[in-house]
Short mmCIF file of C-alpha atoms in Angstrom, two decimals:
data_model
loop_
_atom_site.label_atom_id
_atom_site.label_comp_id
_atom_site.label_asym_id
_atom_site.label_seq_id
_atom_site.Cartn_x
_atom_site.Cartn_y
_atom_site.Cartn_z
CA MET A 176 -179.38 -126.46 -1.99
CA GLY A 177 -179.58 -123.64 -3.87
CA TRP A 178 -177.32 -121.47 -1.29
CA PHE A 179 -174.44 -122.90 -1.17
CA ASN A 180 -174.12 -122.60 -4.61
CA TYR A 181 -173.89 -119.15 -4.11
CA PHE A 182 -170.36 -119.33 -2.57
CA LYS A 183 -169.36 -122.23 -4.71
CA GLN A 184 -167.08 -120.25 -7.34
CA SER A 185 -167.88 -121.86 -10.05
CA LYS A 186 -164.92 -121.81 -12.49
CA PRO A 187 -166.15 -121.47 -16.75
CA THR A 188 -165.27 -124.78 -18.04
CA SER A 189 -163.19 -124.62 -21.56
CA ALA A 190 -166.18 -125.33 -23.10
CA LYS A 191 -167.74 -122.36 -22.04
CA VAL A 192 -164.59 -120.33 -23.00
CA ALA A 193 -165.15 -121.52 -26.58
CA LYS A 194 -168.55 -121.47 -27.08
CA GLU A 195 -168.39 -117.21 -25.59
CA ARG A 196 -165.25 -116.87 -27.67
CA LEU A 197 -167.49 -118.62 -30.85
CA GLN A 198 -170.41 -115.54 -29.99
CA ILE A 199 -168.37 -113.13 -30.21
CA VAL A 200 -166.21 -114.11 -33.55
CA ILE A 201 -169.83 -114.16 -35.38
CA ALA A 202 -171.13 -111.23 -33.74
CA HIS A 203 -168.35 -109.79 -35.48
CA GLU A 204 -168.80 -111.27 -38.61
CA ARG A 205 -172.34 -110.36 -39.44
CA LEU A 206 -171.23 -106.44 -37.99
CA ASP A 207 -168.86 -106.25 -40.80
CA ARG A 208 -171.30 -107.94 -43.10
CA ASN A 209 -174.53 -105.08 -42.12
CA GLY A 210 -172.47 -102.80 -40.78
CA PRO A 211 -170.36 -99.46 -42.63
CA GLU A 212 -167.96 -100.23 -44.91
CA TYR A 213 -164.30 -98.34 -43.12
CA LEU A 214 -166.57 -99.82 -39.55
CA PRO A 215 -163.46 -103.09 -39.83
CA GLN A 216 -160.03 -100.88 -40.03
CA LEU A 217 -162.58 -97.65 -37.02
CA ARG A 218 -162.36 -101.92 -35.15
CA ARG A 219 -158.86 -101.88 -35.35
CA ASP A 220 -158.02 -98.31 -34.80
CA ILE A 221 -159.71 -98.34 -31.76
CA MET A 222 -157.55 -101.39 -30.50
CA GLU A 223 -154.35 -100.35 -31.41
CA VAL A 224 -154.36 -97.54 -29.42
CA ILE A 225 -156.83 -98.56 -26.67
CA ARG A 226 -153.25 -101.49 -26.88
CA LYS A 227 -150.91 -97.86 -25.93
CA TYR A 228 -152.57 -98.29 -22.17
CA VAL A 229 -153.69 -101.61 -21.47
CA PRO A 230 -153.24 -104.91 -23.13
CA ILE A 231 -156.09 -105.80 -24.20
CA SER A 232 -157.45 -109.69 -25.90
CA ASP A 233 -159.69 -108.67 -29.17
CA GLU A 234 -162.45 -111.39 -26.58
CA GLN A 235 -162.85 -108.18 -24.31
CA VAL A 236 -163.80 -105.71 -26.73
CA ASN A 237 -167.27 -105.06 -27.62
CA VAL A 238 -168.55 -104.12 -30.52
CA GLN A 239 -171.77 -102.85 -31.49
CA PHE A 240 -173.52 -100.93 -34.38
CA GLU A 241 -177.22 -100.48 -35.20
CA LYS A 242 -178.82 -98.56 -38.16
CA GLY A 243 -181.79 -95.90 -37.01
CA ALA A 244 -184.07 -94.46 -40.06
CA ASP A 245 -182.61 -90.84 -37.97
CA PHE A 246 -179.37 -92.42 -37.08
CA ASP A 247 -176.19 -94.40 -37.22
CA VAL A 248 -175.20 -95.99 -33.01
CA LEU A 249 -171.88 -97.01 -32.39
CA GLU A 250 -171.72 -99.20 -29.33
CA LEU A 251 -167.75 -100.10 -27.46
CA ASN A 252 -167.80 -102.05 -24.47
CA ILE A 253 -164.47 -102.84 -22.93
CA ALA A 254 -163.11 -105.28 -20.25
CA LEU A 255 -160.70 -103.42 -18.83
CA PRO A 256 -158.41 -106.00 -16.58
CA GLU A 257 -158.12 -104.68 -13.19
CA ARG A 258 -155.52 -102.57 -11.49
CA ASP A 259 -152.60 -105.20 -9.66
CA HIS A 260 -152.49 -103.26 -5.92
#
């Protein structure tokens, strides 16, 4: 049974998509509360620059901020859309 499920494409349900979007919103809210005060504006500026070249939505960009003892890390993950051939 598991072998056949491997080839079966599962389409995400609307509940699963809504859950993923809610997780992204919550992650952004936590980041805004715990991150530096310039971070929300930095995220908006980065989104504007990316949108000049690639049409993306807010859900396709994930910003992570980690505060270390000696340094801070800003991680930006962008899911770029596939090219049309």
